[in-house]
């Protein structure tokens, strides 16, 4: 491997993925379950010490959230108010930085995935991009004008409200905060609770799918009307079946009803709403890029 | 007046506002109704020739839409697909530029208003800002990471879908494209059609207001969860009455239900959702800033 190595960590509520290398084709990865912060972070640190030693230039951490992304905040680099036991107010950046002694990049898992797809995947060359993942929950990250969206905190796109036709779908939603928000209606656990089987076991002609495509299209339409992305990358386990994409695209156009007339939408919808090119590695590869950027910004800051 | 003058045009579907000067305290303005493109643009050109002559450095145009903001497009500077008779595919930038011979800045009316408030008004110093106007229609503009959001086309925030409780509110919505989208449910004409009187004539204790505050809070919550603004500026005629702000803030917090815990939201909601400081001049002052920026970018491009 080359002399300069970058590390990436995708910190999820269920599992952590660590990677080290120079890019998507030159990468060593390791996955382990998320246990306590102490044990999990010590496995992260061990992985990089073992695999890179003093060739490590920087590490990027892409985390489940909510997280604190404000470099001026005392809680920068922390997970803040997660319901996940033991992880509230947990400092991710501090322990990794002090153990490894390298610059650490930090962002949400979905922002990192958006960045990964923008630089290496389905969003290459695009300044404005929406990345949405639909699995255990729903999360969204975005690039606007070439930059990852942070703002006051960071986007929480899974929690937007969408119309819920109770007559067609009496299921009240899974979200402990909002009930039938976008995530509450359309995430994997909502499908399982509503239909009695997980998404991957529901046949393509199951009535679950038109409803799911409707909800996904509603969510995507709202997000796209807000930030006007040049492409929408839809990842995660739920839309994994290819028929889902066709239904979501059709329903998205039906909902817009001709209002957005750009040819990228009305003539090339198959290239407008697409699966991630990096598969389930968008997040960890985005984390690697966060690490690479952390070196750049450390240099540029002096 | 000073030697270097900048012009701004707020191009609305009902009226045009032209302004010339050096800033909000040194400004000559003129308003006239929107008639045909030829007549209206010729009044715009006449205003600047008369008021500035050869001291004019640049003009910014902030237009109703949809518009083409892509400098690489043949239709840059045009209104594209408006239902307003005579204005579809109308070139705004071309005629003004060739008649006045100065650089022209161009953006949507709401992006310009966001920019105006960010530089001169309620968003001063904030990199991430949502500007929403609720009147004849609903439009939103935003700054993300210090830049105005363009993307593929530009945001069309008024057309997001929000939950519509038909039992509580059987009104089907005004939007000719989407029926009961955000604009369809919550714009001024929707209030008038639903209650038989325009918003400004409905007393503070009229049942119209809790419903309107609910819709505005739903829309703002969706937009805020998508771009995470540091402040939300709510303008336009409908929320003009001060009691509306109090209800919208309360309903916004109720809908988020503790999910976003940043102190700017949970401790300082009165400073988080605010009226525009520039009143009804956000758009035209933003247009003036677009003009000033057009000079900067013309210089930097050569």
PDB file of C-alpha atoms in Angstrom, chain A residues 21 27 172 191 199 212:
ATOM      1  CA  UNK A  21      -6.582   2.851   2.167  1.00  0.00           C
ATOM      2  CA  UNK A  27      -9.138  -0.523   0.879  1.00  0.00           C
ATOM      3  CA  UNK A 172     -49.910   4.983  12.951  1.00  0.00           C
ATOM      4  CA  UNK A 191     -43.110  -1.857   6.662  1.00  0.00           C
ATOM      5  CA  UNK A 199     -39.337  -5.466   3.265  1.00  0.00           C
ATOM      6  CA  UNK A 212     -44.133   2.457  -0.007  1.00  0.00           C
TER       7      UNK A 212
END
